[in-house]
Tab-separated table of C-alpha atoms in Angstrom:
chain	number	residue	atom	x	y	z
A	72	MET	CA	103.002	130.738	87.406
A	73	THR	CA	104.947	130.044	90.701
A	74	GLU	CA	105.887	126.391	91.338
A	75	PRO	CA	103.566	125.959	94.388
A	76	ALA	CA	100.534	127.182	92.260
A	77	TRP	CA	101.618	124.860	89.421
A	78	GLN	CA	101.750	121.866	91.841
A	79	ASP	CA	98.426	122.848	93.376
A	80	ARG	CA	96.637	122.639	90.014
A	81	VAL	CA	98.340	119.234	89.290
A	82	TRP	CA	97.248	117.580	92.476
A	83	ALA	CA	93.891	119.305	92.596
A	84	ARG	CA	92.742	116.848	89.917
A	85	HIS	CA	94.858	113.782	90.841
A	86	ARG	CA	95.503	112.530	94.366
A	87	ARG	CA	99.199	112.629	94.948
A	88	ARG	CA	100.849	109.401	96.219
A	89	THR	CA	103.733	109.813	98.662
A	90	GLY	CA	106.758	107.682	99.466
A	91	ALA	CA	110.335	107.131	98.574
A	92	VAL	CA	111.198	104.389	95.988
A	93	LEU	CA	114.472	102.832	95.185
A	94	ILE	CA	114.684	101.422	91.636
A	95	VAL	CA	117.619	99.192	90.874
A	96	GLY	CA	117.748	98.862	87.071
A	97	THR	CA	116.521	101.760	84.879
A	98	GLY	CA	116.401	99.886	81.553
A	99	ALA	CA	113.124	99.287	79.745
A	100	VAL	CA	110.770	98.335	82.530
A	101	GLY	CA	112.587	100.367	85.263
A	102	GLY	CA	112.737	103.480	83.065
A	103	PHE	CA	109.104	103.707	82.279
A	104	LEU	CA	108.212	102.663	85.893
A	105	ALA	CA	110.273	105.548	87.212
A	106	GLU	CA	108.397	108.108	85.129
A	107	GLU	CA	105.038	106.669	86.037
A	108	LEU	CA	105.904	106.812	89.705
A	109	ALA	CA	106.972	110.471	89.325
A	110	ARG	CA	103.609	111.205	87.662
A	111	LEU	CA	101.840	109.618	90.577
A	112	GLY	CA	103.721	111.823	92.981
A	113	PHE	CA	106.331	109.565	94.584
A	114	SER	CA	109.470	111.402	95.729
A	115	PRO	CA	112.259	110.911	96.195
A	116	LEU	CA	113.251	108.377	93.611
A	117	HIS	CA	116.734	106.793	93.886
A	118	LEU	CA	117.695	105.211	90.492
A	119	VAL	CA	120.610	102.761	90.209
A	120	ASP	CA	122.003	101.440	86.915
A	121	PRO	CA	125.596	101.062	85.563
A	122	ASP	CA	124.643	101.129	81.752
A	123	ILE	CA	124.684	103.855	79.167
A	124	LEU	CA	121.984	104.395	76.625
A	125	GLU	CA	122.712	102.661	73.316
A	126	VAL	CA	121.074	102.707	69.924
A	127	GLU	CA	119.274	99.452	70.407
A	128	ASN	CA	117.652	100.756	73.533
A	129	LEU	CA	115.882	103.691	71.791
A	130	VAL	CA	112.718	101.848	70.769
A	131	ARG	CA	112.030	100.661	74.426
A	132	HIS	CA	113.376	103.303	76.677
A	133	PRO	CA	111.931	106.749	77.747
A	134	LEU	CA	115.230	108.433	77.005
A	135	GLY	CA	115.587	109.453	73.337
A	136	ALA	CA	118.432	109.924	70.858
A	137	PRO	CA	119.704	113.036	72.577
A	138	ALA	CA	120.783	110.889	75.571
A	139	LEU	CA	122.678	108.386	73.515
A	140	GLY	CA	126.025	107.493	75.266
A	141	GLN	CA	124.717	108.969	78.601
A	142	PRO	CA	124.292	106.970	81.785
A	143	LYS	CA	120.725	105.639	82.080
A	144	ALA	CA	120.280	106.406	85.814
A	145	SER	CA	121.498	109.996	85.938
A	146	GLY	CA	120.129	110.779	82.585
A	147	LEU	CA	116.604	109.437	83.562
A	148	ALA	CA	116.799	111.277	86.896
A	149	GLY	CA	117.567	114.514	85.149
A	150	ARG	CA	114.736	114.107	82.738
A	151	ILE	CA	112.348	113.449	85.648
A	152	ARG	CA	113.509	116.515	87.476
A	153	ARG	CA	112.952	118.737	84.453
A	154	GLU	CA	109.521	117.287	83.261
A	155	PHE	CA	108.124	116.338	86.836
A	156	PRO	CA	109.525	119.165	89.121
A	157	PRO	CA	107.715	118.002	92.291
A	158	CYS	CA	109.788	114.765	92.117
A	159	GLU	CA	113.286	114.637	93.559
A	160	ALA	CA	115.078	112.086	91.490
A	161	THR	CA	118.699	111.076	91.908
A	162	GLY	CA	120.754	108.738	89.778
A	163	VAL	CA	123.640	106.406	90.887
A	164	ASP	CA	125.584	105.379	87.786
A	165	ALA	CA	126.900	102.148	89.399
A	166	ASP	CA	126.390	98.451	89.496
A	167	PHE	CA	124.372	97.705	92.591
A	168	LEU	CA	126.331	94.536	93.111
A	169	LYS	CA	129.606	96.515	93.337
A	170	LEU	CA	128.347	99.150	95.726
A	171	PRO	CA	129.690	98.764	99.286
A	172	VAL	CA	127.308	96.691	101.432
A	173	GLY	CA	126.646	99.634	103.716
A	174	GLU	CA	125.662	101.782	100.776
A	175	GLN	CA	123.273	99.055	99.479
A	176	LEU	CA	121.580	98.854	102.845
A	177	TRP	CA	121.431	102.692	103.312
A	178	LEU	CA	119.696	103.014	99.851
A	179	ALA	CA	117.162	100.390	100.860
A	180	GLU	CA	116.577	101.914	104.292
A	181	GLN	CA	115.749	105.214	102.743
A	182	ALA	CA	112.952	103.762	100.577
A	183	ASP	CA	109.375	102.856	101.486
A	184	VAL	CA	109.318	100.365	98.561
A	185	VAL	CA	112.322	98.747	96.834
A	186	VAL	CA	112.052	97.809	93.132
A	187	ALA	CA	114.530	95.514	91.419
A	188	ALA	CA	114.069	95.693	87.630
A	189	THR	CA	117.416	94.402	86.245
A	190	ASP	CA	118.270	91.737	83.796
A	191	SER	CA	120.709	90.028	86.137
A	192	ALA	CA	119.454	87.146	88.422
A	193	ALA	CA	122.575	87.811	90.668
A	194	CYS	CA	121.606	91.359	91.204
A	195	GLN	CA	117.966	90.582	91.767
A	196	ARG	CA	118.976	88.050	94.440
A	197	ARG	CA	121.233	90.733	96.054
A	198	VAL	CA	118.374	93.258	96.113
A	199	ASN	CA	116.132	90.593	97.630
A	200	ALA	CA	118.741	90.055	100.447
A	201	VAL	CA	119.121	93.763	101.130
A	202	ALA	CA	115.393	94.441	101.131
A	203	LEU	CA	114.815	91.517	103.524
A	204	ALA	CA	117.653	92.871	105.819
A	205	ALA	CA	116.135	96.356	105.692
A	206	ARG	CA	112.649	94.924	106.207
A	207	LYS	CA	111.328	96.831	103.177
A	208	PRO	CA	108.577	95.628	100.800
A	209	ALA	CA	110.060	94.893	97.441
A	210	VAL	CA	108.729	94.365	93.847
A	211	TYR	CA	110.445	92.430	91.087
A	212	PRO	CA	108.989	93.198	87.612
A	213	ALA	CA	110.314	91.385	84.564
A	214	VAL	CA	109.534	90.186	81.087
A	215	TRP	CA	109.921	86.477	80.129
A	216	VAL	CA	112.104	85.898	77.139
A	217	ASP	CA	113.591	82.523	77.983
A	218	ALA	CA	113.563	79.677	75.408
A	219	ARG	CA	110.067	78.599	76.184
A	220	VAL	CA	108.458	82.122	75.469
A	221	ARG	CA	109.089	84.228	72.387
A	222	ASP	CA	109.311	87.903	72.105
A	223	ALA	CA	108.375	88.916	75.679
A	224	GLU	CA	104.829	87.488	75.769
A	225	VAL	CA	104.629	87.316	79.580
A	226	GLY	CA	105.275	89.939	82.142
A	227	GLU	CA	105.827	88.975	85.742
A	228	ILE	CA	105.374	91.173	88.796
A	229	LEU	CA	106.340	89.578	92.109
A	230	TRP	CA	105.991	91.514	95.413
A	231	VAL	CA	107.474	90.494	98.748
A	232	LEU	CA	106.542	91.640	102.200
A	233	PRO	CA	109.225	91.574	105.006
A	234	GLY	CA	109.101	89.169	107.911
A	235	ARG	CA	108.343	86.006	106.019
A	236	ARG	CA	104.741	87.051	105.346
A	237	THR	CA	105.204	86.204	101.709
A	238	PRO	CA	107.654	84.114	99.672
A	239	CYS	CA	110.733	86.071	98.657
A	240	TYR	CA	112.428	86.320	95.207
A	241	GLU	CA	114.589	83.287	95.986
A	242	CYS	CA	111.383	81.318	96.854
A	243	ALA	CA	109.947	82.316	93.443
A	244	ALA	CA	113.134	81.342	91.638
A	245	GLU	CA	112.749	77.790	92.918
A	246	PHE	CA	109.055	78.003	91.794
A	247	ARG	CA	110.034	78.777	88.356
A	248	ASN	CA	112.347	75.685	88.271
A	249	GLY	CA	115.471	77.730	87.490
A	250	ALA	CA	114.174	79.517	84.354
A	251	ALA	CA	116.594	81.752	82.490
A	252	ASP	CA	117.045	85.256	83.690
A	253	ALA	CA	113.905	87.331	82.953
A	254	GLN	CA	114.767	90.424	81.007
A	255	ALA	CA	113.195	92.851	78.526
A	256	ALA	CA	115.815	92.405	75.823
A	257	ARG	CA	113.363	91.452	73.088
A	258	GLY	CA	110.230	93.085	74.482
A	259	THR	CA	108.182	95.513	72.404
A	260	ARG	CA	107.469	98.957	73.886
A	261	LEU	CA	103.769	98.109	74.503
A	262	ASP	CA	104.577	95.003	76.471
A	263	ILE	CA	107.135	96.784	78.523
A	264	GLN	CA	104.878	99.796	79.325
A	265	LEU	CA	102.085	97.431	80.286
A	266	VAL	CA	104.330	95.788	82.919
A	267	ALA	CA	105.571	99.143	84.098
A	268	LEU	CA	102.118	100.511	84.562
A	269	ALA	CA	100.955	97.463	86.496
A	270	THR	CA	104.143	97.550	88.638
A	271	ALA	CA	103.345	101.203	89.448
A	272	GLN	CA	99.987	100.123	90.847
A	273	VAL	CA	101.711	97.415	93.014
A	274	VAL	CA	104.187	100.024	94.346
A	275	ALA	CA	101.264	102.372	95.131
A	276	ALA	CA	99.476	99.649	96.955
A	277	LEU	CA	102.500	98.597	99.062
A	278	ALA	CA	103.357	102.252	99.896
A	279	ASP	CA	99.750	102.824	101.064
A	280	PRO	CA	97.496	99.807	101.813
A	281	GLU	CA	94.513	102.090	101.784
A	282	ASP	CA	95.209	103.268	98.233
A	283	GLU	CA	92.632	102.374	95.634
A	284	HIS	CA	95.287	100.538	93.792
A	285	ALA	CA	95.625	98.134	96.712
A	286	ALA	CA	92.980	95.906	95.096
A	287	ILE	CA	95.796	94.540	92.808
A	288	LEU	CA	97.380	92.928	95.891
A	289	ASP	CA	96.129	89.492	96.899
A	290	ARG	CA	97.318	88.084	100.260
A	291	GLN	CA	97.133	84.506	98.921
A	292	ARG	CA	98.607	85.286	95.501
A	293	THR	CA	101.800	87.359	95.463
A	294	ALA	CA	102.585	87.578	91.753
A	295	VAL	CA	100.728	88.888	88.717
A	296	TYR	CA	101.378	87.488	85.298
A	297	LEU	CA	100.530	89.703	82.252
A	298	HIS	CA	99.990	88.504	78.711
A	299	GLY	CA	100.775	91.229	76.295
A	300	LEU	CA	99.801	92.079	72.754
A	301	THR	CA	102.197	89.770	70.876
A	302	PRO	CA	101.134	86.347	69.329
A	303	THR	CA	100.754	83.472	71.758
A	304	SER	CA	103.263	80.696	71.640
A	305	PRO	CA	102.616	77.120	72.492
A	306	ALA	CA	104.616	77.388	75.706
A	307	ILE	CA	102.027	79.556	77.466
A	308	ARG	CA	98.779	78.639	75.933
A	309	ASP	CA	97.847	76.644	78.995
A	310	ALA	CA	98.186	79.659	81.235
A	311	PHE	CA	96.551	82.197	78.816
A	312	PRO	CA	94.310	80.004	76.512
A	313	THR	CA	92.449	83.001	75.086
A	314	GLY	CA	95.402	85.099	74.100
A	315	GLY	CA	95.308	88.823	73.868
A	316	LEU	CA	95.589	91.236	76.838
A	317	GLU	CA	95.042	89.395	79.992
A	318	SER	CA	96.296	89.246	83.631
A	319	ARG	CA	96.314	86.513	86.293
A	320	ASN	CA	97.246	86.500	90.014
A	321	VAL	CA	99.358	83.577	90.923
A	322	ARG	CA	100.236	82.085	94.326
A	323	ILE	CA	103.911	81.637	94.780
A	324	PRO	CA	104.393	78.768	97.292
A	325	PHE	CA	107.120	78.622	99.893
A	326	PRO	CA	109.692	75.958	99.145
A	327	ASP	CA	109.660	72.615	100.931
A	328	ARG	CA	113.135	73.346	102.458
A	329	PRO	CA	113.910	76.590	104.239
A	330	CYS	CA	114.823	79.336	101.797
A	331	PRO	CA	118.496	80.434	102.014
A	332	ALA	CA	117.363	84.122	101.834
A	333	CYS	CA	114.227	84.519	103.930
A	334	HIS	CA	114.405	81.053	105.795
A	335	GLY	CA	110.781	80.512	104.928
A	336	SER	CA	109.350	77.141	104.078
A	337	ARG	CA	105.847	75.622	103.777
A	338	LEU	CA	106.114	74.013	107.186
A	339	ARG	CA	107.433	76.998	109.082
A	340	THR	CA	105.287	79.727	107.407
A	341	TRP	CA	101.948	77.987	106.745
A	342	ASP	CA	100.021	79.991	109.458
A	343	ALA	CA	101.941	83.270	109.022
A	344	ALA	CA	101.510	83.248	105.235
A	345	ARG	CA	97.792	82.503	105.253
A	346	THR	CA	96.347	83.822	108.551
A	347	PRO	CA	95.479	87.496	109.093
A	348	PRO	CA	97.463	89.201	112.014
A	349	ASP	CA	94.337	89.344	114.318
A	350	GLU	CA	93.712	85.643	113.807
A	351	ARG	CA	97.308	84.900	114.368
A	352	GLU	CA	97.189	86.776	117.728
A	353	GLY	CA	94.126	84.940	118.764
A	354	ALA	CA	95.643	81.573	117.838
A	355	ARG	CA	98.810	82.497	119.750
A	356	TRP	CA	96.865	83.152	122.933
A	357	ALA	CA	94.781	79.891	122.423
A	358	HIS	CA	98.161	77.942	122.222
A	359	VAL	CA	99.208	79.607	125.547
A	360	ALA	CA	95.946	78.797	127.262
A	361	ALA	CA	96.190	75.113	126.036
A	362	PHE	CA	99.721	74.920	127.379
A	363	LEU	CA	98.768	76.276	130.771
A	364	THR	CA	95.765	73.941	130.985
A	365	ILE	CA	98.047	70.883	130.309
A	366	VAL	CA	100.574	72.207	132.970
A	367	PHE	CA	97.651	72.576	135.432
A	368	ILE	CA	96.382	68.979	134.760
A	369	VAL	CA	99.853	67.594	135.224
A	370	MET	CA	100.302	69.322	138.496
A	371	LEU	CA	96.977	68.220	139.683
A	372	LEU	CA	97.580	64.649	138.813
A	373	PHE	CA	101.057	64.865	140.574
A	374	LEU	CA	99.483	66.217	143.761
A	375	VAL	CA	96.813	63.480	143.690
A	376	LEU	CA	99.416	60.818	143.266
A	377	ALA	CA	101.732	62.329	145.826
A	378	GLY	CA	98.814	62.388	148.375
A	379	ARG	CA	98.014	58.733	147.842
A	380	PHE	CA	101.686	57.920	148.288
A	381	ILE	CA	101.861	59.755	151.636
A	382	ARG	CA	98.726	58.078	152.920
A	383	SER	CA	100.072	54.713	152.036
């Protein structure tokens, strides 16, 4: 069977999503996410990660034992090209933080959606800055394993729209009160795959607002928290009192002071964050009309007073 005929049969039953995605971090969450995006039809995928696959990664990574000792990014890109031929996947075996600034920006500019799935807060912040500079929507999936939560009970997916329409990663970091770096170090495979699948829906929605997955996005709430299948610890029972598999959309507020990355704050972005574009345009013209009315009244009063002064 020729390749075009093979692809026709695949996409005859499933609507193919389109768009380029940059994934920084191809560990547990990023690895499964890359495969899911390839299945959905996204292409090209640019994968960036400096690490190699080690024994402790095997239980929570799509690459198996034959890939031990190989770079995660290029190894995963090769696997995707073999198993999902319609997807053009490339791997960059490098630390995103150490790439030249121009290359960082170029990678982001080539993408329709940027994903940061690393276990480094510094790298997440850098991806945030680059995505904002390139004016690209970005997604930040993670699994909480800080001291307050045991064994990756909570997955977090934050999405950011450019132009201060939503709080950015730095804004969310302040919201978390400086929690430890979120990572998937102790997460079980089920928890990690759950976060990866939900993240794929967010990416699909950002790439195409008309996609059926767009329902996962909430203009007022720009993060999803997922409770996995592990036992519930006291630290999160208030958020997920019933335990078990559950999700919840959360509104990440803008900080009180201007954010150092996106410069957004509650005062400066209140209308932009909560008002639809058509309403904002109407409000803008209303402000202009009010200003012109005030100017007209002031000029009229000036002319009346000037006339009285001349007559006197």
